[in-house]
mmCIF file with all atom_site columns, C-alpha atoms in Angstrom:
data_model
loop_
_atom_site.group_PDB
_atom_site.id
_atom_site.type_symbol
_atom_site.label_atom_id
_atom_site.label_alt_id
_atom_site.label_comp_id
_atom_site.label_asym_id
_atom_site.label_entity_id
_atom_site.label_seq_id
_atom_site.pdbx_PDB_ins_code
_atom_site.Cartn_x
_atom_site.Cartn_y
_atom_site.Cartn_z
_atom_site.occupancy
_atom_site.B_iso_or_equiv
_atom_site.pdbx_formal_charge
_atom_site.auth_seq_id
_atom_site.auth_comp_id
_atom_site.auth_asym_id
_atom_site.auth_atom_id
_atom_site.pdbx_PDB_model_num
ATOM 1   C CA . UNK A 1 1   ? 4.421   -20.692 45.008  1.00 80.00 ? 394 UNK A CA 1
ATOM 2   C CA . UNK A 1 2   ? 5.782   -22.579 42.506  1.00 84.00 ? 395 UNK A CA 1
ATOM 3   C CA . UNK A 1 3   ? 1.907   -23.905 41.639  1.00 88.00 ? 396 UNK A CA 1
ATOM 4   C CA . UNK A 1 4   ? 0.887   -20.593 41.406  1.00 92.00 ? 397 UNK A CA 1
ATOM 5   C CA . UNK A 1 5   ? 3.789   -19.793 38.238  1.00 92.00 ? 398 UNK A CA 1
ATOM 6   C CA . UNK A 1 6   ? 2.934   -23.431 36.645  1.00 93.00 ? 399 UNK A CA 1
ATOM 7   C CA . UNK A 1 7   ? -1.160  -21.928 37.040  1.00 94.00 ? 400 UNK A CA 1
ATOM 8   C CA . UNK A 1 8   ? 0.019   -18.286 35.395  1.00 94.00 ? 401 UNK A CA 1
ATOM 9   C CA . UNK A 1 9   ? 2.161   -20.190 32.983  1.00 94.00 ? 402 UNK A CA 1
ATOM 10  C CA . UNK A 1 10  ? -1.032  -22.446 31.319  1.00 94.00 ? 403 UNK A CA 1
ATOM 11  C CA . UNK A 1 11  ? -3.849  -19.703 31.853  1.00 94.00 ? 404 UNK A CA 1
ATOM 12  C CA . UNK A 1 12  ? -1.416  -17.361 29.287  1.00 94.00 ? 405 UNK A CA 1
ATOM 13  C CA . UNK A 1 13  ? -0.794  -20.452 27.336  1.00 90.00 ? 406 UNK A CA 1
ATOM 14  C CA . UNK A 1 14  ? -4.332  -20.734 26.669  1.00 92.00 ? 407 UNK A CA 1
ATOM 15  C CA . UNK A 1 15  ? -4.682  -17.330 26.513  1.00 91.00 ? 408 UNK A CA 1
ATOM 16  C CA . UNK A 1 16  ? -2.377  -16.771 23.633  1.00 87.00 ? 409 UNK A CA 1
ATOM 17  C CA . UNK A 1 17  ? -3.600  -19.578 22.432  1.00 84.00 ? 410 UNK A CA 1
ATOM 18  C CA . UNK A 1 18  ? -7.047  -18.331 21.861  1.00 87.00 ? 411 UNK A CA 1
ATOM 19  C CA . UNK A 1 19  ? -5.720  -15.174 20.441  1.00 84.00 ? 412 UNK A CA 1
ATOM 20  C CA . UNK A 1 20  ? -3.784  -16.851 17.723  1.00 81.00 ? 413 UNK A CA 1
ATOM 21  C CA . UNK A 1 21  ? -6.594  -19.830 16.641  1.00 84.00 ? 414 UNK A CA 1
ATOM 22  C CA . UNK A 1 22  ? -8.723  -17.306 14.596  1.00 85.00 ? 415 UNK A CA 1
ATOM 23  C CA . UNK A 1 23  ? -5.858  -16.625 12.293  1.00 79.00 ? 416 UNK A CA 1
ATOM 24  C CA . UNK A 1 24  ? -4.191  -20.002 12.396  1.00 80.00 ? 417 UNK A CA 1
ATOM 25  C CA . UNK A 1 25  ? -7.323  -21.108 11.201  1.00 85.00 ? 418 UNK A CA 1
ATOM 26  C CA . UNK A 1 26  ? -7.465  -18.601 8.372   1.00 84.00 ? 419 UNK A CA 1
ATOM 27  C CA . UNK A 1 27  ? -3.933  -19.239 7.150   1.00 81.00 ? 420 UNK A CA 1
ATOM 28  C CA . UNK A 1 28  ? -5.304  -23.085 7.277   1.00 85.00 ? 421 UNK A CA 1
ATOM 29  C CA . UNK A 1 29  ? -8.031  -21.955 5.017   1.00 87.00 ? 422 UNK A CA 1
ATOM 30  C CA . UNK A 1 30  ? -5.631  -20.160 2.514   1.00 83.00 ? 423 UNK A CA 1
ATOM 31  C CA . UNK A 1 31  ? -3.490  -23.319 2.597   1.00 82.00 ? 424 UNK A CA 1
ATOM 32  C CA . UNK A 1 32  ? -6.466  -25.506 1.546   1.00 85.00 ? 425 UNK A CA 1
ATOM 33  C CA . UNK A 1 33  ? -7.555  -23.061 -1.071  1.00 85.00 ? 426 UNK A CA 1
ATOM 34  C CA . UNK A 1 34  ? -3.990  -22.508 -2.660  1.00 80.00 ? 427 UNK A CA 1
ATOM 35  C CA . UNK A 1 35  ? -3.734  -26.476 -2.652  1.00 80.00 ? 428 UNK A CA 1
ATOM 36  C CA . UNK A 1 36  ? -7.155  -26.824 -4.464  1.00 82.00 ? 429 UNK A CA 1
ATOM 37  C CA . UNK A 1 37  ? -7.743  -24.031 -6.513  1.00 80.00 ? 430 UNK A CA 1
ATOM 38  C CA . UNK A 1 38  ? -4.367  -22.621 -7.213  1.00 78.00 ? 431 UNK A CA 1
ATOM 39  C CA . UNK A 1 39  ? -2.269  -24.396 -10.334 1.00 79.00 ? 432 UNK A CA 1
ATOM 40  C CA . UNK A 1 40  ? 0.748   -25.601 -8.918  1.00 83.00 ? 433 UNK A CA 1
ATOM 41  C CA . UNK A 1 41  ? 2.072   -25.170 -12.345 1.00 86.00 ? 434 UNK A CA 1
ATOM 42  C CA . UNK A 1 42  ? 1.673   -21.412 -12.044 1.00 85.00 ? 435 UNK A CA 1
ATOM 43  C CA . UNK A 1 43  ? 3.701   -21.700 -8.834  1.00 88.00 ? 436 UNK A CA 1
ATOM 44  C CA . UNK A 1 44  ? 6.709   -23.914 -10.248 1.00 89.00 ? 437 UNK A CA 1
ATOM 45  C CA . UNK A 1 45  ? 6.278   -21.126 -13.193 1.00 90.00 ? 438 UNK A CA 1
ATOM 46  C CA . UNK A 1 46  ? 6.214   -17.702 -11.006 1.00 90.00 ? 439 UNK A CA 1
ATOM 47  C CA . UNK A 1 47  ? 7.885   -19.265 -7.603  1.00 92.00 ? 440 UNK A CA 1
ATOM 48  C CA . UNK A 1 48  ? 9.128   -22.102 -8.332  1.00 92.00 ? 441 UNK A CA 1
ATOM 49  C CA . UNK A 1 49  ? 12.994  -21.323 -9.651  1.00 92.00 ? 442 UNK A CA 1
ATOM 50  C CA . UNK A 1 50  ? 15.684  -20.142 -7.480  1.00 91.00 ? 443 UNK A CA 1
ATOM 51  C CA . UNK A 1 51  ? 16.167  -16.413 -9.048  1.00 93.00 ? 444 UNK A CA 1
ATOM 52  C CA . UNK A 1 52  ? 15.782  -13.271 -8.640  1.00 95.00 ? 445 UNK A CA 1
ATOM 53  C CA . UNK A 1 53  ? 12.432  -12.662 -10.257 1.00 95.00 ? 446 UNK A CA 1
ATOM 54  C CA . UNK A 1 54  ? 10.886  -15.787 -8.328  1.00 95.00 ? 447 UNK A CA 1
ATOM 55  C CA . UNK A 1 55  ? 11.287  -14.020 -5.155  1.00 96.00 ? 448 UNK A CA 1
ATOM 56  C CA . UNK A 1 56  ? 10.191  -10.296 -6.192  1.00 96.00 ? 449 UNK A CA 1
ATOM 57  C CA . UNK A 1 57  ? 6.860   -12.195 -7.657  1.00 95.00 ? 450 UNK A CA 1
ATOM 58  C CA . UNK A 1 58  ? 6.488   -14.252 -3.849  1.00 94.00 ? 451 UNK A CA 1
ATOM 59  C CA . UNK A 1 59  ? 7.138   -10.451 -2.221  1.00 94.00 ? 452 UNK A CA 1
ATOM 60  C CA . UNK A 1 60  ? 4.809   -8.941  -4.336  1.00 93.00 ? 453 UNK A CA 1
ATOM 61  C CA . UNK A 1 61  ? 2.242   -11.635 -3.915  1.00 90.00 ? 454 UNK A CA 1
ATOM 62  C CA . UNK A 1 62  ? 2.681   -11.551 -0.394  1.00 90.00 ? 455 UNK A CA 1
ATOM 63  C CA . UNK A 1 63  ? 2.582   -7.966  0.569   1.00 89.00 ? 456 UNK A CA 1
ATOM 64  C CA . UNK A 1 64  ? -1.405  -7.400  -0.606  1.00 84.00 ? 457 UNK A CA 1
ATOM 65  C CA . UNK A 1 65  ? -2.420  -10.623 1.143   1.00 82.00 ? 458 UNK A CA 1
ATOM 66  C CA . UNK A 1 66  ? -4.554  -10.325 4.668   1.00 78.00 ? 459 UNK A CA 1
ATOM 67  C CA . UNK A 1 67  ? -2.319  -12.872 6.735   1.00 79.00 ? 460 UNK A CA 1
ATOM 68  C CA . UNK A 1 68  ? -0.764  -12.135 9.943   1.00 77.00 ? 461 UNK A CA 1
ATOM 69  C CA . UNK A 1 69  ? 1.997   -13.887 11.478  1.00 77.00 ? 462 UNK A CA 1
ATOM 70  C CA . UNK A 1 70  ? 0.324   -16.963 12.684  1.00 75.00 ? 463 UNK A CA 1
ATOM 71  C CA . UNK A 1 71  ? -1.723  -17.181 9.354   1.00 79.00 ? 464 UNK A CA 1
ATOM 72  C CA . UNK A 1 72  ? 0.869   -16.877 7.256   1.00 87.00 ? 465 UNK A CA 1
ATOM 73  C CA . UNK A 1 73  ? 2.883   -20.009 8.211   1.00 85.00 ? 466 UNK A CA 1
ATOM 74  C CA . UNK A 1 74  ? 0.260   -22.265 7.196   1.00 86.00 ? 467 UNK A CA 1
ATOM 75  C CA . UNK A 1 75  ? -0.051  -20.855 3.324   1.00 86.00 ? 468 UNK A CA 1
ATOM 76  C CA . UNK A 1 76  ? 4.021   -20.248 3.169   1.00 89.00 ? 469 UNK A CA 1
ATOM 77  C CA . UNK A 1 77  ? 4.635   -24.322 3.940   1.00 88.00 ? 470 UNK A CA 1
ATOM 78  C CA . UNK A 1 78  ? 2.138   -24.671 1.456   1.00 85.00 ? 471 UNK A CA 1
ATOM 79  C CA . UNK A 1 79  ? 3.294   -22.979 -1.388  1.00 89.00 ? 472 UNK A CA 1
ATOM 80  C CA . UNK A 1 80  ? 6.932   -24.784 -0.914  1.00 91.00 ? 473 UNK A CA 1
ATOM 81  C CA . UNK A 1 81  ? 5.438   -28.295 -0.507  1.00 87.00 ? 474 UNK A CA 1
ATOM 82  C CA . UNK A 1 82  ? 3.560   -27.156 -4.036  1.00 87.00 ? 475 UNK A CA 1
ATOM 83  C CA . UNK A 1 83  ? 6.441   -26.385 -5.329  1.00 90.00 ? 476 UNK A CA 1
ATOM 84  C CA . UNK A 1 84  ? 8.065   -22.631 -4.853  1.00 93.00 ? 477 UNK A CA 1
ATOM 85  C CA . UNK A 1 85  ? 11.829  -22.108 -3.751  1.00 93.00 ? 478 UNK A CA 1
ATOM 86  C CA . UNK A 1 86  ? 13.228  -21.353 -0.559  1.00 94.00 ? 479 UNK A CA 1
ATOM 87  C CA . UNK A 1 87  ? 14.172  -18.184 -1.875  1.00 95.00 ? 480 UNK A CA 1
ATOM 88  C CA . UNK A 1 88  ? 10.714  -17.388 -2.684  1.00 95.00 ? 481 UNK A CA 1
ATOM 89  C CA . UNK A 1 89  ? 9.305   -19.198 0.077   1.00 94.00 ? 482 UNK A CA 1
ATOM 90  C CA . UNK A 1 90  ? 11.164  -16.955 2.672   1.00 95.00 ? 483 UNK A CA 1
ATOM 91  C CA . UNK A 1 91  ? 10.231  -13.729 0.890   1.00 96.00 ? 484 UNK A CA 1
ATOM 92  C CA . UNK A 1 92  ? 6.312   -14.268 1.243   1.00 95.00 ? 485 UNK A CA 1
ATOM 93  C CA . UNK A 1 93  ? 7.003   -15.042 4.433   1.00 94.00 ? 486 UNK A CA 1
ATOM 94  C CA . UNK A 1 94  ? 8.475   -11.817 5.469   1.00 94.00 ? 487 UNK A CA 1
ATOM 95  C CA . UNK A 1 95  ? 7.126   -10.011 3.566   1.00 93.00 ? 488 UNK A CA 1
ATOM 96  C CA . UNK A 1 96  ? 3.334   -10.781 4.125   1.00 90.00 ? 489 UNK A CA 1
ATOM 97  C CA . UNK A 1 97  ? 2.535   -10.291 7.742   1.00 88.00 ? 490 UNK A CA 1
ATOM 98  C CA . UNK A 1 98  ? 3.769   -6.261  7.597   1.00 87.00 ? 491 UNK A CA 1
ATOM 99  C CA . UNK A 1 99  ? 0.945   -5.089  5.520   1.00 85.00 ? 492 UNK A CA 1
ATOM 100 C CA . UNK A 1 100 ? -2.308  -6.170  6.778   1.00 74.00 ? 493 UNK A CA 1
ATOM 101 C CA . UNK A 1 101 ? -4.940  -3.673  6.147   1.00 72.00 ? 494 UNK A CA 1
ATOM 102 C CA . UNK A 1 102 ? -5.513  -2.732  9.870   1.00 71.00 ? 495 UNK A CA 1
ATOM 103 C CA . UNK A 1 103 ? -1.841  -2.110  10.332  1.00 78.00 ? 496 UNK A CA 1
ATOM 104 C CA . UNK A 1 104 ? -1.774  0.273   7.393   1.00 82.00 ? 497 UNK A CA 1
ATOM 105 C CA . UNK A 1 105 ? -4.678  2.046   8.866   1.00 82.00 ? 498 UNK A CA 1
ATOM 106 C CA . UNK A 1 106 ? -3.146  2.211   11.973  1.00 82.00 ? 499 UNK A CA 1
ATOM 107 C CA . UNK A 1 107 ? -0.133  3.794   10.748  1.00 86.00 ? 500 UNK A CA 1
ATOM 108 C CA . UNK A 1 108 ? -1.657  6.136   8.460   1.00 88.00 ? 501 UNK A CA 1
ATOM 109 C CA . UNK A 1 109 ? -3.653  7.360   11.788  1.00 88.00 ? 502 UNK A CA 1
ATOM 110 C CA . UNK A 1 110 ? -0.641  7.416   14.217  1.00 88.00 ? 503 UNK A CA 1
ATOM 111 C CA . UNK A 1 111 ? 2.144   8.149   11.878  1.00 90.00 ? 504 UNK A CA 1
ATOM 112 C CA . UNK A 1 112 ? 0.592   9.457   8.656   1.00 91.00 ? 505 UNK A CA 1
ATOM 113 C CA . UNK A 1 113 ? 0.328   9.443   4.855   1.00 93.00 ? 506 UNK A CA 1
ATOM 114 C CA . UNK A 1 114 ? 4.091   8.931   4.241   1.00 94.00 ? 507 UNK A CA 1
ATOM 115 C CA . UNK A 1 115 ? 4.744   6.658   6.540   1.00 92.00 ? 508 UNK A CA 1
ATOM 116 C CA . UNK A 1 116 ? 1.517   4.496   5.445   1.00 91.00 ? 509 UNK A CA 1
ATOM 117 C CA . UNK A 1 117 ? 2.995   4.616   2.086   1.00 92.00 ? 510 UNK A CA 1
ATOM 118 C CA . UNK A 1 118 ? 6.413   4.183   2.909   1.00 94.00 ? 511 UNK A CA 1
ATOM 119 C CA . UNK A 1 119 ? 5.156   0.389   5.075   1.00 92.00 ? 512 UNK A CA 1
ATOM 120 C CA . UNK A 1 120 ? 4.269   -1.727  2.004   1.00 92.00 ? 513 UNK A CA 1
ATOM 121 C CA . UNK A 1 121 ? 7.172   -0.367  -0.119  1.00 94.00 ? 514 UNK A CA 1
ATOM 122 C CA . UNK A 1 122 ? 9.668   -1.775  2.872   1.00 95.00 ? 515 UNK A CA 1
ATOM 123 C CA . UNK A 1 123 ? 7.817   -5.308  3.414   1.00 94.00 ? 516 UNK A CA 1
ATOM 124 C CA . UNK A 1 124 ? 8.353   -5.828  -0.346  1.00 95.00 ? 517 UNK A CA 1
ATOM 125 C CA . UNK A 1 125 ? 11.899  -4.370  -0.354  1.00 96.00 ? 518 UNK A CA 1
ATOM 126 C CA . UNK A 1 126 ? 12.473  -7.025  3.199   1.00 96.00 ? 519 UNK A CA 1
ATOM 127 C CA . UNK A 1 127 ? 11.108  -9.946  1.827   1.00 95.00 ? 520 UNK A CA 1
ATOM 128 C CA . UNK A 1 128 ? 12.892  -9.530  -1.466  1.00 96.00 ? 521 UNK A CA 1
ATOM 129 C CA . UNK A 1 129 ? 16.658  -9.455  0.454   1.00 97.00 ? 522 UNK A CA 1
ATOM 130 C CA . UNK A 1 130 ? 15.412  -11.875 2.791   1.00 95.00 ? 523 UNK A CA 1
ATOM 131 C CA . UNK A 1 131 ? 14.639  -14.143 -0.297  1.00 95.00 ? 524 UNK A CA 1
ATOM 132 C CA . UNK A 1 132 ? 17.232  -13.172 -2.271  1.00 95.00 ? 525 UNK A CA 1
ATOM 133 C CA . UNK A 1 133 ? 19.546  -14.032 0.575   1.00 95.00 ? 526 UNK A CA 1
ATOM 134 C CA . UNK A 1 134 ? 17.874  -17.049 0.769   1.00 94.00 ? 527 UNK A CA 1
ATOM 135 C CA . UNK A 1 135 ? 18.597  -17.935 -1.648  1.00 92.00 ? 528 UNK A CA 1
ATOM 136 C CA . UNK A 1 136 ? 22.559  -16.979 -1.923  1.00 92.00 ? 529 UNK A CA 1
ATOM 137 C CA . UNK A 1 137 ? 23.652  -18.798 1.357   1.00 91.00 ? 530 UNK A CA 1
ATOM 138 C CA . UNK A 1 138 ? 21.289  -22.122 1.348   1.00 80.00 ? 531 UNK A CA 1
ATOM 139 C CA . UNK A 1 139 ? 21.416  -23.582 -1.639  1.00 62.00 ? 532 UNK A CA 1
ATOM 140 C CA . UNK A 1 140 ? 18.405  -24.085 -3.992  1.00 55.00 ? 533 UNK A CA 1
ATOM 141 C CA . UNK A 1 141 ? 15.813  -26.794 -4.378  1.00 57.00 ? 534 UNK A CA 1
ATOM 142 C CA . UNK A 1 142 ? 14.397  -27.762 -7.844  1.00 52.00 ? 535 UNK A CA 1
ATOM 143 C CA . UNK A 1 143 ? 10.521  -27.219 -7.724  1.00 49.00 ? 536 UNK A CA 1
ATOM 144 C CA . UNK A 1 144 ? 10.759  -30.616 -9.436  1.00 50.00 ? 537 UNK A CA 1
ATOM 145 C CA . UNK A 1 145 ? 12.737  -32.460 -6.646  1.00 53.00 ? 538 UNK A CA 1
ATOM 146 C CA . UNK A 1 146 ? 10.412  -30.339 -4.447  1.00 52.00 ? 539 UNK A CA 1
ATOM 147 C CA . UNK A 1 147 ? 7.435   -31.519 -5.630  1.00 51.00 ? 540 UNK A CA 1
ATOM 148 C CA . UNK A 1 148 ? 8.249   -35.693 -6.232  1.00 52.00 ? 541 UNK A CA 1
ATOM 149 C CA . UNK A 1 149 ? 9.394   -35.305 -2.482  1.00 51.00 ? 542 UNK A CA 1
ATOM 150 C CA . UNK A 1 150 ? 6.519   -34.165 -1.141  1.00 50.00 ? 543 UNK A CA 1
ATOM 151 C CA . UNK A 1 151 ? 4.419   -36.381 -3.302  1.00 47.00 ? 544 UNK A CA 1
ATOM 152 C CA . UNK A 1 152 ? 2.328   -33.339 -5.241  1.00 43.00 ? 545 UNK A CA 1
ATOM 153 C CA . UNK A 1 153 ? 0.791   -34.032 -8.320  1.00 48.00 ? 546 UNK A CA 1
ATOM 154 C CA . UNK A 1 154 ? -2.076  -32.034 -10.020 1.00 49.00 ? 547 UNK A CA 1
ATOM 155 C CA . UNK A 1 155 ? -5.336  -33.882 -10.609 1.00 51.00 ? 548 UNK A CA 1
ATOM 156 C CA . UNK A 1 156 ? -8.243  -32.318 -12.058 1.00 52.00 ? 549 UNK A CA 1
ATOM 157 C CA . UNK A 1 157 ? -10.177 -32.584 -8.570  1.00 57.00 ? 550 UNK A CA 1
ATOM 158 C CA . UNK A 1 158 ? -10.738 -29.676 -7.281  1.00 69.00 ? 551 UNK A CA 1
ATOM 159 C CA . UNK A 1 159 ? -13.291 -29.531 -4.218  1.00 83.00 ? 552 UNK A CA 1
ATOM 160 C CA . UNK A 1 160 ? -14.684 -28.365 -0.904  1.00 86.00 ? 553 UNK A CA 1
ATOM 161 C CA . UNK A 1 161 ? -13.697 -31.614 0.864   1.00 88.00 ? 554 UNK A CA 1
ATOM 162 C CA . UNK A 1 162 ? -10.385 -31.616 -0.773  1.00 87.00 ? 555 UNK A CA 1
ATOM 163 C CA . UNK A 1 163 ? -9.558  -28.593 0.809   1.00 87.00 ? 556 UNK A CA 1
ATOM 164 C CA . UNK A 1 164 ? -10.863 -28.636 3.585   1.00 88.00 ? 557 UNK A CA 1
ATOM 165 C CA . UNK A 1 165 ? -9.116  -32.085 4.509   1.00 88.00 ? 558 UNK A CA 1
ATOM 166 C CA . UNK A 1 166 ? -5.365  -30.602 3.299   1.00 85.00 ? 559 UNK A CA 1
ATOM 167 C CA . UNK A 1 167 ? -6.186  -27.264 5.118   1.00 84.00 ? 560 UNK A CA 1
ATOM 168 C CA . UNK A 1 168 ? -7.454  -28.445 8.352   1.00 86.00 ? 561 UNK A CA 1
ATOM 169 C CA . UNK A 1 169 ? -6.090  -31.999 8.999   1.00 87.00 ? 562 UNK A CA 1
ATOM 170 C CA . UNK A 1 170 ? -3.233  -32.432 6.453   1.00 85.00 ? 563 UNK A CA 1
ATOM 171 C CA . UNK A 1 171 ? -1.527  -29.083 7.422   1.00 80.00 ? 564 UNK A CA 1
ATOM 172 C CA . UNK A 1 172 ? -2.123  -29.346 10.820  1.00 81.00 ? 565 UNK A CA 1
ATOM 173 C CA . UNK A 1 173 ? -0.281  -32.479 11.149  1.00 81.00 ? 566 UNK A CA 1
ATOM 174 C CA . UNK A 1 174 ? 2.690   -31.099 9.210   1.00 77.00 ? 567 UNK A CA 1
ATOM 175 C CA . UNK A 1 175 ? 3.098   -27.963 11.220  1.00 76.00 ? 568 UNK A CA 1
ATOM 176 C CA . UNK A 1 176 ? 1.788   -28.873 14.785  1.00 75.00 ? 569 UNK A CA 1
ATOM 177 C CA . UNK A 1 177 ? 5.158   -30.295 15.770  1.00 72.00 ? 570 UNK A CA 1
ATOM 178 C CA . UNK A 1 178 ? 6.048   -26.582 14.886  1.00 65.00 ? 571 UNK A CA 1
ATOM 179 C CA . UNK A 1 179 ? 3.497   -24.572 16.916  1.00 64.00 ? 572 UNK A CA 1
#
């Protein structure tokens, strides 16, 4: 009996598993690109600070983008180690996952136009107070201190290899202790 919970328990491991890896692997992708091909100097400038405005710009960044849950881990951990606050690190991470496309569809076709509407205008107004309350009760990290921690500096390489090495083994190693 007890063989037969341990056997249900790993098949729906795997199975969720297998459910998630597509869009782990996507939010791997966006971390490579945003790594590579994203200035982290227009992070530390739009994300970067501890204020107000740093986390409406991570909310409103984050509510258009096609992540989901899983994906969204992977580019969130990246922006910070390139350089954005907690503050504004927290708010793309709420706020993102609410709005994919398909759920907006969804809702416009069970709930209708208002309520379709109504979606995006709450994940921005959520991960603004999450990040703004972020940023009130745990203290604030420089993007500066930030960055010479994690060892970030921008070079003028910028390629396919690159990413695909911080997306796929780099960020994996960071964040598998986490999954």
């Amino acid at each position: 009996m007890l063989m037969d919970y341990a056997a249900a328990f790993l098949n729906e491991l795997w199975v969720l598993l297998l459910e998630m890896a597509p869009y782990l692997l996507i939010g791997f992708l966006f971390a490579g690109i945003l790594k590579v091909f994203f200035p982290k100097r227009l992070i530390r400038r739009y994300i970067g600070k501890s204020n107000f405005r740093s986390v409406l710009n991570a909310s409103l960044l984050g509510v258009p983008m096609p992540l989901c849950s899983c994906g969204v881990l992977p580019t969130g951990i990246s922006f910070f180690k390139n350089g954005a606050s907690r503050g504004s690190t927290v708010s793309f991470l709420v706020s993102t996952p609410q709005t994919g496309v398909d759920s907006i569809i969804a809702t416009y076709a069970m709930l209708g136009l208002p309520l379709a509407i109504l979606r995006p205008i709450i994940a921005l107004l959520s991960g603004v107070m999450g990040g703004a309350l972020t940023n009130y009760l745990g203290g604030s990290v420089d993007a500066s201190e930030q960055l010479k921690k994690n060892d970030v500096e921008e070079n003028g390489t910028r390629s396919f290899r690159e990413m695909m090495r911080y997306g796929f083994v780099e960020m994996m190693q960071d964040i598998s202790k986490w999954l």
